[in-house]
Amino acid sequence: MKIIIAGAGEVGFHLAKLLSYESQEITLIDPNKHNLVYAETHLDIKVLNGDATSIRLLKEAKVATAELFIAVTSSQTTNITACVLAKQLGAKKTIARISNTEFINYKDEVGFTKFGIDELISPEQLAAKEIELLLNQSVFNDTYEFEGGALTMLGLNLTQNAQIVGKSVKEAAKLIPNVHFVPIAIQRYGSHLTTIPRGNTVFLEGDHVVFITSKGGDDELCRLAGLFKTEIKNVMILGGGRIGRKTAKSLTHGRFNIKVVENNKERAFELADRLPNTLIINADGRNVELLEEENIEDMDAFIAVTGNSETNIISSLMAKSKGVKKTIALVENIDYFELSHSIGIDTLINKKLLAANSIFRYIRKGDVVAMTKLSSMDAELLEFVVKPKSKISERVIKELNFPLTAIIGGVIRNGQGMLALGDFKIEAGDRVVVCCLPESIKKVESFFF
């Protein structure tokens, strides 16, 4: 697939890096030559120095033959303009990164597709949604919903209190009648290796396990894992930038009491005007005494989303030491994900990875309607729509020659989520959720052509 990416900043470079691993034909465009140097020397891609809104440059990039054009510069105007031009010049599909989320809220009414933009994404909005979902599933450290929660991915670390420790997958399933969850990926403690569990796979203490659950599965997992659901009510947000503001705005419509700590005085006053139901504190959130004065020990959740990863990590660790139940930190370096479970922060989020997940489904073959990469694990979770002529249509799962490095976690049929075990028959129109390791992606895709 020929893909052109406009913008070699943090999102664009990360996308180019991930896509280059997949042997896609990538062209990266950026007006800043310095941004392209590292990409050109470290990735197997083509780079073009210049303005992505230049028709001459787009033609040089052979945009007419591009199957996907992605504009993720820091300028919303540039992204929209570049996508419109790319579409007019022959690009099959265009995606624009935007900062004004009103565009997403009113995209159908405005009709962005009419003038050449197929999809709009906001990494900041994606991060805010991820945070809200994590707070609603407070005992878990990985979450992702399919079709509004018909099926849900939940990740947790197994402690010695978990009833399933020392038991195989088959034995664990017998602990609860009519079980509503199935394990789809395991990462052993101290290992970077991701495995797809089978019936004889034994759960061990320290395992990071990802499950697919249907309705009620989260309660069953809590019981078997020795976890207790605690209501999140009082939330402190460190950082009043775009993500902090969007998170506070979305949470104030729910059951949460929100405090936002923002160091910049001008931004703090702006937040106070925009968020009348939120307490805004103009102070340095790195000041431990200040946080103690603001009763951090009474907070149920602490969310650090400043522009500095180290500040977010350290402040979250400090909050954890004060007894805060749930800590979430925004980080820019994806390598930090491997540290989250060992250093004590509940969840790390990365807007680059969230944006990549949102875009990646457009390069997958078959009718992929949703996908996510599992945090700190080398696996993908994809949702396919089954076509009438697909290989998998009207077939029983156990009769499929499905790769061992992949597993069907569940099926959504007529809006209802169901776990799909060996005797389950896949039908046309089903939405099938699959977890697979990188080496099996192409084979999995072939079942859904």
Tab-separated table of C-alpha atoms in Angstrom:
chain	number	residue	atom	x	y	z
A	1	MET	CA	0.000	0.000	0.000
A	2	LYS	CA	1.292	3.462	-0.947
A	3	ILE	CA	0.856	5.861	1.986
A	4	ILE	CA	1.811	9.544	2.180
A	5	ILE	CA	2.205	11.172	5.601
A	6	ALA	CA	2.282	14.959	5.875
A	7	GLY	CA	4.049	16.032	9.074
A	8	ALA	CA	7.168	14.483	10.601
A	9	GLY	CA	6.398	15.565	14.166
A	10	GLU	CA	5.766	13.135	17.025
A	11	VAL	CA	2.571	11.634	15.548
A	12	GLY	CA	3.777	11.561	11.925
A	13	PHE	CA	7.170	10.055	12.727
A	14	HIS	CA	5.622	7.406	14.964
A	15	LEU	CA	3.148	6.459	12.249
A	16	ALA	CA	5.904	6.282	9.648
A	17	LYS	CA	7.957	4.098	11.978
A	18	LEU	CA	5.121	1.634	12.638
A	19	LEU	CA	4.019	1.492	9.012
A	20	SER	CA	7.569	0.996	7.731
A	21	TYR	CA	7.820	-2.146	9.873
A	22	GLU	CA	4.889	-3.498	7.863
A	23	SER	CA	6.700	-3.064	4.544
A	24	GLN	CA	4.321	-0.352	3.373
A	25	GLU	CA	5.490	2.156	0.757
A	26	ILE	CA	5.778	5.326	2.859
A	27	THR	CA	6.501	8.930	1.832
A	28	LEU	CA	6.981	11.429	4.658
A	29	ILE	CA	6.636	15.168	3.960
A	30	ASP	CA	7.735	18.007	6.256
A	31	PRO	CA	8.894	21.624	5.718
A	32	ASN	CA	11.558	21.253	8.419
A	33	LYS	CA	14.521	19.372	6.964
A	34	HIS	CA	15.869	18.613	10.447
A	35	ASN	CA	12.697	16.586	11.234
A	36	LEU	CA	13.333	14.397	8.197
A	37	VAL	CA	17.016	13.592	8.789
A	38	TYR	CA	16.464	11.007	11.525
A	39	ALA	CA	13.513	9.440	9.706
A	40	GLU	CA	15.466	9.096	6.466
A	41	THR	CA	18.492	7.489	8.120
A	42	HIS	CA	16.598	5.141	10.459
A	43	LEU	CA	13.497	4.114	8.511
A	44	ASP	CA	13.009	2.468	5.153
A	45	ILE	CA	10.906	5.317	3.759
A	46	LYS	CA	11.078	8.152	1.245
A	47	VAL	CA	11.190	11.742	2.563
A	48	LEU	CA	10.305	15.027	0.862
A	49	ASN	CA	11.258	18.409	2.272
A	50	GLY	CA	8.545	21.017	1.661
A	51	ASP	CA	5.015	22.259	2.293
A	52	ALA	CA	2.329	19.548	2.158
A	53	THR	CA	-0.096	22.086	0.646
A	54	SER	CA	2.160	22.541	-2.384
A	55	ILE	CA	0.516	20.990	-5.441
A	56	ARG	CA	3.926	20.577	-7.068
A	57	LEU	CA	5.236	18.673	-4.051
A	58	LEU	CA	2.146	16.465	-3.829
A	59	LYS	CA	2.570	15.546	-7.488
A	60	GLU	CA	6.241	14.779	-6.833
A	61	ALA	CA	5.106	12.454	-4.054
A	62	LYS	CA	2.858	10.720	-6.643
A	63	VAL	CA	-0.273	11.465	-4.631
A	64	ALA	CA	-2.445	10.315	-7.556
A	65	THR	CA	-1.392	6.700	-6.811
A	66	ALA	CA	-1.655	6.968	-3.005
A	67	GLU	CA	-4.160	4.677	-1.348
A	68	LEU	CA	-3.961	6.660	1.887
A	69	PHE	CA	-2.980	10.280	2.596
A	70	ILE	CA	-2.529	11.189	6.277
A	71	ALA	CA	-2.050	14.815	7.346
A	72	VAL	CA	-0.823	15.058	10.944
A	73	THR	CA	1.133	18.319	11.084
A	74	SER	CA	0.713	20.590	14.115
A	75	SER	CA	-1.418	22.944	11.985
A	76	GLN	CA	-5.088	22.013	11.645
A	77	THR	CA	-5.457	24.355	8.652
A	78	THR	CA	-2.523	22.745	6.854
A	79	ASN	CA	-3.934	19.267	7.475
A	80	ILE	CA	-7.389	20.123	6.141
A	81	THR	CA	-5.999	21.936	3.088
A	82	ALA	CA	-3.517	19.153	2.290
A	83	CYS	CA	-6.233	16.478	2.480
A	84	VAL	CA	-8.560	18.441	0.201
A	85	LEU	CA	-5.775	18.898	-2.367
A	86	ALA	CA	-4.634	15.275	-2.093
A	87	LYS	CA	-8.166	14.009	-2.711
A	88	GLN	CA	-8.599	16.269	-5.727
A	89	LEU	CA	-5.270	15.026	-7.094
A	90	GLY	CA	-6.316	11.380	-6.854
A	91	ALA	CA	-5.621	10.028	-3.329
A	92	LYS	CA	-8.139	7.282	-2.530
A	93	LYS	CA	-8.585	8.006	1.198
A	94	THR	CA	-7.571	10.977	3.362
A	95	ILE	CA	-7.247	11.447	7.124
A	96	ALA	CA	-6.713	14.832	8.816
A	97	ARG	CA	-5.521	15.500	12.344
A	98	ILE	CA	-7.495	18.351	13.888
A	99	SER	CA	-7.404	20.256	17.180
A	100	ASN	CA	-10.934	21.706	17.093
A	101	THR	CA	-13.088	18.760	18.143
A	102	GLU	CA	-16.216	20.603	17.024
A	103	PHE	CA	-15.274	19.383	13.554
A	104	ILE	CA	-15.670	15.785	14.741
A	105	ASN	CA	-18.910	16.505	16.595
A	106	TYR	CA	-20.487	18.077	13.485
A	107	LYS	CA	-18.678	16.153	10.726
A	108	ASP	CA	-21.864	14.610	9.304
A	109	GLU	CA	-23.728	17.908	9.382
A	110	VAL	CA	-20.877	19.808	7.708
A	111	GLY	CA	-20.098	16.962	5.308
A	112	PHE	CA	-16.298	16.885	5.305
A	113	THR	CA	-16.315	13.958	2.881
A	114	LYS	CA	-17.926	16.170	0.240
A	115	PHE	CA	-14.798	18.275	-0.070
A	116	GLY	CA	-12.262	15.502	0.317
A	117	ILE	CA	-11.687	14.493	3.952
A	118	ASP	CA	-12.685	10.919	4.756
A	119	GLU	CA	-11.725	10.857	8.443
A	120	LEU	CA	-10.908	13.341	11.209
A	121	ILE	CA	-8.818	12.418	14.256
A	122	SER	CA	-7.852	14.313	17.389
A	123	PRO	CA	-5.095	12.638	19.460
A	124	GLU	CA	-6.078	14.828	22.413
A	125	GLN	CA	-9.718	13.759	22.225
A	126	LEU	CA	-8.670	10.113	21.914
A	127	ALA	CA	-6.535	10.491	25.056
A	128	ALA	CA	-9.409	12.143	26.958
A	129	LYS	CA	-11.771	9.309	25.967
A	130	GLU	CA	-9.194	6.733	27.039
A	131	ILE	CA	-8.873	8.394	30.457
A	132	GLU	CA	-12.649	8.468	30.958
A	133	LEU	CA	-12.908	4.784	30.063
A	134	LEU	CA	-10.077	3.912	32.466
A	135	LEU	CA	-11.828	5.736	35.309
A	136	ASN	CA	-15.081	3.906	34.598
A	137	GLN	CA	-13.185	0.585	34.728
A	138	SER	CA	-11.041	1.683	37.643
A	139	VAL	CA	-9.577	-1.679	38.739
A	140	PHE	CA	-8.189	-2.479	35.286
A	141	ASN	CA	-5.102	-0.968	33.645
A	142	ASP	CA	-6.010	-1.592	29.977
A	143	THR	CA	-9.440	-0.980	28.474
A	144	TYR	CA	-11.028	-0.787	25.033
A	145	GLU	CA	-14.680	-0.982	24.072
A	146	PHE	CA	-16.155	-2.521	20.927
A	147	GLU	CA	-19.558	-1.328	19.713
A	148	GLY	CA	-20.320	0.760	22.792
A	149	GLY	CA	-19.341	-1.956	25.260
A	150	ALA	CA	-20.989	-5.005	23.630
A	151	LEU	CA	-17.518	-6.515	24.076
A	152	THR	CA	-14.801	-4.963	26.226
A	153	MET	CA	-11.066	-5.575	26.461
A	154	LEU	CA	-9.795	-5.471	30.040
A	155	GLY	CA	-6.205	-5.936	31.237
A	156	LEU	CA	-4.947	-6.652	34.745
A	157	ASN	CA	-1.932	-7.916	36.674
A	158	LEU	CA	-2.453	-11.147	38.616
A	159	THR	CA	-1.535	-11.038	42.296
A	160	GLN	CA	-1.160	-13.953	44.698
A	161	ASN	CA	-4.775	-13.311	45.805
A	162	ALA	CA	-6.154	-14.195	42.368
A	163	GLN	CA	-8.120	-17.474	42.411
A	164	ILE	CA	-6.978	-18.288	38.879
A	165	VAL	CA	-3.238	-18.245	39.713
A	166	GLY	CA	-1.847	-21.763	39.319
A	167	LYS	CA	-4.845	-22.867	37.266
A	168	SER	CA	-5.068	-23.475	33.542
A	169	VAL	CA	-7.421	-21.518	31.306
A	170	LYS	CA	-9.796	-24.496	31.206
A	171	GLU	CA	-9.727	-24.880	34.992
A	172	ALA	CA	-10.306	-21.154	35.524
A	173	ALA	CA	-13.353	-21.218	33.237
A	174	LYS	CA	-14.972	-23.854	35.485
A	175	LEU	CA	-14.809	-21.599	38.556
A	176	ILE	CA	-17.833	-19.637	37.327
A	177	PRO	CA	-20.837	-21.102	35.480
A	178	ASN	CA	-21.643	-19.438	32.147
A	179	VAL	CA	-18.378	-17.466	32.189
A	180	HIS	CA	-18.407	-14.059	30.460
A	181	PHE	CA	-14.703	-13.586	29.790
A	182	VAL	CA	-11.908	-15.217	27.814
A	183	PRO	CA	-8.135	-14.526	28.042
A	184	ILE	CA	-6.612	-13.414	24.727
A	185	ALA	CA	-3.016	-12.423	25.577
A	186	ILE	CA	-0.500	-12.965	28.387
A	187	GLN	CA	2.805	-11.312	29.198
A	188	ARG	CA	4.799	-13.091	31.907
A	189	TYR	CA	6.282	-10.987	34.689
A	190	GLY	CA	9.787	-9.810	33.777
A	191	SER	CA	9.383	-10.870	30.152
A	192	HIS	CA	8.711	-8.886	26.971
A	193	LEU	CA	7.255	-11.949	25.249
A	194	THR	CA	3.532	-11.903	24.432
A	195	THR	CA	1.759	-15.256	24.112
A	196	ILE	CA	-1.731	-16.230	22.963
A	197	PRO	CA	-3.158	-18.493	25.705
A	198	ARG	CA	-4.654	-21.912	25.016
A	199	GLY	CA	-6.746	-24.212	27.201
A	200	ASN	CA	-3.722	-25.715	28.952
A	201	THR	CA	-1.949	-22.374	29.550
A	202	VAL	CA	-1.454	-21.826	33.305
A	203	PHE	CA	-1.919	-18.407	34.905
A	204	LEU	CA	1.033	-17.344	37.072
A	205	GLU	CA	1.429	-14.667	39.731
A	206	GLY	CA	2.639	-11.426	38.148
A	207	ASP	CA	1.160	-12.206	34.723
A	208	HIS	CA	-0.272	-9.272	32.817
A	209	VAL	CA	-3.378	-10.784	31.228
A	210	VAL	CA	-5.733	-9.219	28.691
A	211	PHE	CA	-9.314	-10.510	28.506
A	212	ILE	CA	-12.294	-10.019	26.225
A	213	THR	CA	-15.495	-9.738	28.247
A	214	SER	CA	-19.169	-9.644	27.441
A	215	LYS	CA	-21.731	-8.057	29.782
A	216	GLY	CA	-20.962	-9.021	33.382
A	217	GLY	CA	-17.447	-10.222	32.652
A	218	ASP	CA	-15.812	-7.347	34.517
A	219	ASP	CA	-17.507	-8.344	37.798
A	220	GLU	CA	-16.484	-11.976	37.331
A	221	LEU	CA	-12.868	-10.969	36.672
A	222	CYS	CA	-12.773	-8.804	39.787
A	223	ARG	CA	-14.002	-11.710	41.885
A	224	LEU	CA	-11.551	-14.252	40.479
A	225	ALA	CA	-8.616	-11.825	40.498
A	226	GLY	CA	-9.199	-10.797	44.125
A	227	LEU	CA	-9.919	-7.190	43.127
A	228	PHE	CA	-12.504	-4.904	44.668
A	229	LYS	CA	-14.343	-2.345	42.571
A	230	THR	CA	-14.016	1.082	44.125
A	231	GLU	CA	-16.034	4.045	42.967
A	232	ILE	CA	-13.989	6.911	41.552
A	233	LYS	CA	-15.486	10.199	42.687
A	234	ASN	CA	-12.759	12.756	43.445
A	235	VAL	CA	-10.288	13.336	40.611
A	236	MET	CA	-7.233	15.617	40.412
A	237	ILE	CA	-5.852	16.504	36.988
A	238	LEU	CA	-2.316	17.858	36.698
A	239	GLY	CA	-2.013	19.987	33.561
A	240	GLY	CA	-4.647	22.169	31.934
A	241	GLY	CA	-3.568	21.790	28.314
A	242	ARG	CA	-5.782	20.350	25.595
A	243	ILE	CA	-5.946	16.860	27.083
A	244	GLY	CA	-6.455	18.110	30.636
A	245	ARG	CA	-9.196	20.502	29.512
A	246	LYS	CA	-10.999	17.911	27.380
A	247	THR	CA	-10.773	15.332	30.163
A	248	ALA	CA	-12.116	17.747	32.795
A	249	LYS	CA	-14.942	18.832	30.485
A	250	SER	CA	-16.069	15.269	29.753
A	251	LEU	CA	-15.791	14.146	33.386
A	252	THR	CA	-17.791	17.050	34.824
A	253	HIS	CA	-20.850	15.755	32.960
A	254	GLY	CA	-20.652	12.565	35.011
A	255	ARG	CA	-20.384	11.682	38.687
A	256	PHE	CA	-16.908	13.134	39.263
A	257	ASN	CA	-15.651	16.032	41.388
A	258	ILE	CA	-12.735	17.544	39.467
A	259	LYS	CA	-9.717	19.630	40.494
A	260	VAL	CA	-7.325	20.874	37.809
A	261	VAL	CA	-3.841	22.075	38.781
A	262	GLU	CA	-2.363	24.404	36.151
A	263	ASN	CA	0.937	26.279	36.505
A	264	ASN	CA	0.268	28.911	33.826
A	265	LYS	CA	-1.774	31.785	35.304
A	266	GLU	CA	-3.330	32.926	32.033
A	267	ARG	CA	-4.368	29.387	31.118
A	268	ALA	CA	-5.736	28.816	34.634
A	269	PHE	CA	-8.057	31.840	34.300
A	270	GLU	CA	-9.142	30.642	30.844
A	271	LEU	CA	-9.938	27.202	32.272
A	272	ALA	CA	-11.959	28.788	35.088
A	273	ASP	CA	-14.106	30.555	32.473
A	274	ARG	CA	-14.531	27.440	30.318
A	275	LEU	CA	-15.108	24.966	33.160
A	276	PRO	CA	-17.405	26.636	35.713
A	277	ASN	CA	-18.118	23.347	37.541
A	278	THR	CA	-14.422	22.531	37.997
A	279	LEU	CA	-12.066	23.798	40.706
A	280	ILE	CA	-9.014	25.340	39.010
A	281	ILE	CA	-5.839	25.727	41.079
A	282	ASN	CA	-3.100	27.990	39.703
A	283	ALA	CA	0.031	26.382	41.142
A	284	ASP	CA	3.027	24.188	40.397
A	285	GLY	CA	1.755	20.621	40.623
A	286	ARG	CA	5.267	19.358	41.375
A	287	ASN	CA	5.031	21.027	44.789
A	288	VAL	CA	4.293	18.193	47.231
A	289	GLU	CA	3.238	20.553	50.030
A	290	LEU	CA	0.703	22.214	47.749
A	291	LEU	CA	-0.812	18.882	46.746
A	292	GLU	CA	-1.039	17.897	50.392
A	293	GLU	CA	-2.809	21.199	51.121
A	294	GLU	CA	-5.261	20.327	48.365
A	295	ASN	CA	-5.942	17.007	50.135
A	296	ILE	CA	-4.411	14.719	47.539
A	297	GLU	CA	-4.829	11.813	49.957
A	298	ASP	CA	-8.616	12.210	49.548
A	299	MET	CA	-8.435	11.829	45.777
A	300	ASP	CA	-9.659	8.596	44.194
A	301	ALA	CA	-7.740	9.246	40.971
A	302	PHE	CA	-4.761	11.350	39.887
A	303	ILE	CA	-4.266	12.115	36.191
A	304	ALA	CA	-0.997	13.740	35.079
A	305	VAL	CA	-1.200	15.151	31.542
A	306	THR	CA	1.365	17.958	31.437
A	307	GLY	CA	3.658	18.265	28.425
A	308	ASN	CA	6.525	16.692	30.370
A	309	SER	CA	6.583	12.884	30.674
A	310	GLU	CA	8.968	12.823	33.611
A	311	THR	CA	6.823	15.297	35.573
A	312	ASN	CA	3.773	13.130	34.897
A	313	ILE	CA	5.513	9.941	36.031
A	314	ILE	CA	7.072	11.389	39.195
A	315	SER	CA	3.891	13.210	40.264
A	316	SER	CA	1.836	10.039	39.689
A	317	LEU	CA	4.246	8.017	41.828
A	318	MET	CA	3.985	10.643	44.531
A	319	ALA	CA	0.173	10.489	44.349
A	320	LYS	CA	0.336	6.696	44.628
A	321	SER	CA	2.514	7.032	47.739
A	322	LYS	CA	-0.214	9.216	49.277
A	323	GLY	CA	-2.776	6.461	48.852
A	324	VAL	CA	-4.477	7.526	45.606
A	325	LYS	CA	-6.218	4.443	44.187
A	326	LYS	CA	-5.894	5.142	40.467
A	327	THR	CA	-3.010	6.922	38.728
A	328	ILE	CA	-2.781	7.699	35.008
A	329	ALA	CA	0.203	9.418	33.373
A	330	LEU	CA	0.616	10.779	29.855
A	331	VAL	CA	4.004	9.887	28.353
A	332	GLU	CA	5.635	10.708	25.024
A	333	ASN	CA	8.213	7.911	25.002
A	334	ILE	CA	6.583	4.590	24.146
A	335	ASP	CA	9.501	2.742	25.765
A	336	TYR	CA	8.128	3.920	29.123
A	337	PHE	CA	5.174	1.532	28.731
A	338	GLU	CA	7.349	-1.352	29.852
A	339	LEU	CA	7.943	0.448	33.159
A	340	SER	CA	4.329	1.115	34.159
A	341	HIS	CA	3.589	-2.215	35.849
A	342	SER	CA	6.939	-2.447	37.605
A	343	ILE	CA	7.171	1.089	38.995
A	344	GLY	CA	3.636	1.277	40.361
A	345	ILE	CA	1.694	3.589	38.023
A	346	ASP	CA	-1.629	2.021	37.080
A	347	THR	CA	-1.751	3.172	33.456
A	348	LEU	CA	0.433	5.068	31.006
A	349	ILE	CA	-1.191	6.577	27.923
A	350	ASN	CA	0.409	7.889	24.761
A	351	LYS	CA	-1.494	10.049	22.275
A	352	LYS	CA	0.794	8.987	19.399
A	353	LEU	CA	-0.126	5.355	19.962
A	354	LEU	CA	-3.813	6.210	20.272
A	355	ALA	CA	-3.699	8.160	17.009
A	356	ALA	CA	-1.823	5.299	15.308
A	357	ASN	CA	-4.449	2.805	16.515
A	358	SER	CA	-7.179	4.993	15.060
A	359	ILE	CA	-5.408	5.219	11.691
A	360	PHE	CA	-4.044	1.659	11.472
A	361	ARG	CA	-7.364	0.045	10.644
A	362	TYR	CA	-7.274	1.788	7.264
A	363	ILE	CA	-4.219	-0.212	6.199
A	364	ARG	CA	-5.534	-3.563	7.348
A	365	LYS	CA	-7.087	-5.819	4.708
A	366	GLY	CA	-10.620	-7.113	5.144
A	367	ASP	CA	-13.387	-4.980	6.627
A	368	VAL	CA	-11.582	-3.788	9.793
A	369	VAL	CA	-13.871	-1.427	11.689
A	370	ALA	CA	-11.782	-1.017	14.850
A	371	MET	CA	-8.349	-1.904	16.146
A	372	THR	CA	-5.979	-1.232	18.991
A	373	LYS	CA	-2.427	-2.249	19.837
A	374	LEU	CA	-2.177	-3.762	23.314
A	375	SER	CA	-0.185	-1.503	25.637
A	376	SER	CA	3.318	-2.874	26.364
A	377	MET	CA	2.445	-6.050	24.427
A	378	ASP	CA	3.396	-7.043	20.901
A	379	ALA	CA	-0.130	-7.845	19.745
A	380	GLU	CA	-3.056	-6.257	17.927
A	381	LEU	CA	-6.761	-6.447	18.626
A	382	LEU	CA	-8.889	-6.105	15.484
A	383	GLU	CA	-12.623	-6.042	14.809
A	384	PHE	CA	-13.627	-7.421	11.389
A	385	VAL	CA	-17.006	-7.403	9.659
A	386	VAL	CA	-17.703	-10.805	8.082
A	387	LYS	CA	-18.702	-10.620	4.410
A	388	PRO	CA	-20.951	-13.314	2.886
A	389	LYS	CA	-18.048	-14.565	0.731
A	390	SER	CA	-15.408	-14.451	3.491
A	391	LYS	CA	-13.556	-17.721	4.198
A	392	ILE	CA	-14.753	-17.560	7.794
A	393	SER	CA	-18.442	-17.074	6.946
A	394	GLU	CA	-20.783	-19.965	7.920
A	395	ARG	CA	-17.876	-21.873	9.475
A	396	VAL	CA	-17.471	-23.375	12.952
A	397	ILE	CA	-14.403	-21.969	14.715
A	398	LYS	CA	-12.805	-25.301	15.655
A	399	GLU	CA	-12.909	-26.368	11.983
A	400	LEU	CA	-10.903	-23.327	10.868
A	401	ASN	CA	-7.181	-23.579	10.307
A	402	PHE	CA	-6.754	-20.454	12.447
A	403	PRO	CA	-3.110	-19.616	13.319
A	404	LEU	CA	-1.949	-20.558	16.830
A	405	THR	CA	-0.578	-17.034	17.307
A	406	ALA	CA	-4.089	-15.610	17.002
A	407	ILE	CA	-7.388	-16.113	18.817
A	408	ILE	CA	-11.012	-15.152	18.228
A	409	GLY	CA	-12.022	-13.402	21.422
A	410	GLY	CA	-15.678	-12.699	20.728
A	411	VAL	CA	-18.415	-11.916	18.227
A	412	ILE	CA	-20.921	-9.084	18.104
A	413	ARG	CA	-24.170	-10.154	16.422
A	414	ASN	CA	-27.138	-7.776	16.143
A	415	GLY	CA	-25.505	-5.516	18.730
A	416	GLN	CA	-25.041	-8.292	21.304
A	417	GLY	CA	-21.570	-9.383	22.410
A	418	MET	CA	-20.885	-13.115	22.692
A	419	LEU	CA	-17.815	-15.136	23.566
A	420	ALA	CA	-16.843	-17.362	20.643
A	421	LEU	CA	-15.581	-20.815	21.665
A	422	GLY	CA	-14.771	-23.809	19.464
A	423	ASP	CA	-18.347	-24.820	18.593
A	424	PHE	CA	-19.414	-21.264	17.675
A	425	LYS	CA	-20.525	-20.767	14.056
A	426	ILE	CA	-19.560	-17.470	12.401
A	427	GLU	CA	-22.235	-15.860	10.219
A	428	ALA	CA	-22.176	-13.132	7.550
A	429	GLY	CA	-22.626	-9.717	9.140
A	430	ASP	CA	-20.966	-10.749	12.417
A	431	ARG	CA	-18.355	-8.448	13.901
A	432	VAL	CA	-15.476	-10.663	14.979
A	433	VAL	CA	-12.856	-9.507	17.509
A	434	VAL	CA	-9.450	-11.134	16.951
A	435	CYS	CA	-6.210	-10.835	18.943
A	436	CYS	CA	-3.087	-11.711	16.985
A	437	LEU	CA	0.676	-11.454	17.108
A	438	PRO	CA	2.403	-9.596	14.222
A	439	GLU	CA	3.489	-12.750	12.395
A	440	SER	CA	-0.113	-13.954	11.972
A	441	ILE	CA	-1.796	-10.711	10.857
A	442	LYS	CA	-1.704	-11.456	7.122
A	443	LYS	CA	-3.096	-14.962	7.594
A	444	VAL	CA	-5.856	-13.640	9.868
A	445	GLU	CA	-6.750	-10.964	7.303
A	446	SER	CA	-7.120	-13.650	4.619
A	447	PHE	CA	-10.074	-15.174	6.507
A	448	PHE	CA	-12.040	-11.943	6.116
A	449	PHE	CA	-11.414	-11.028	2.450
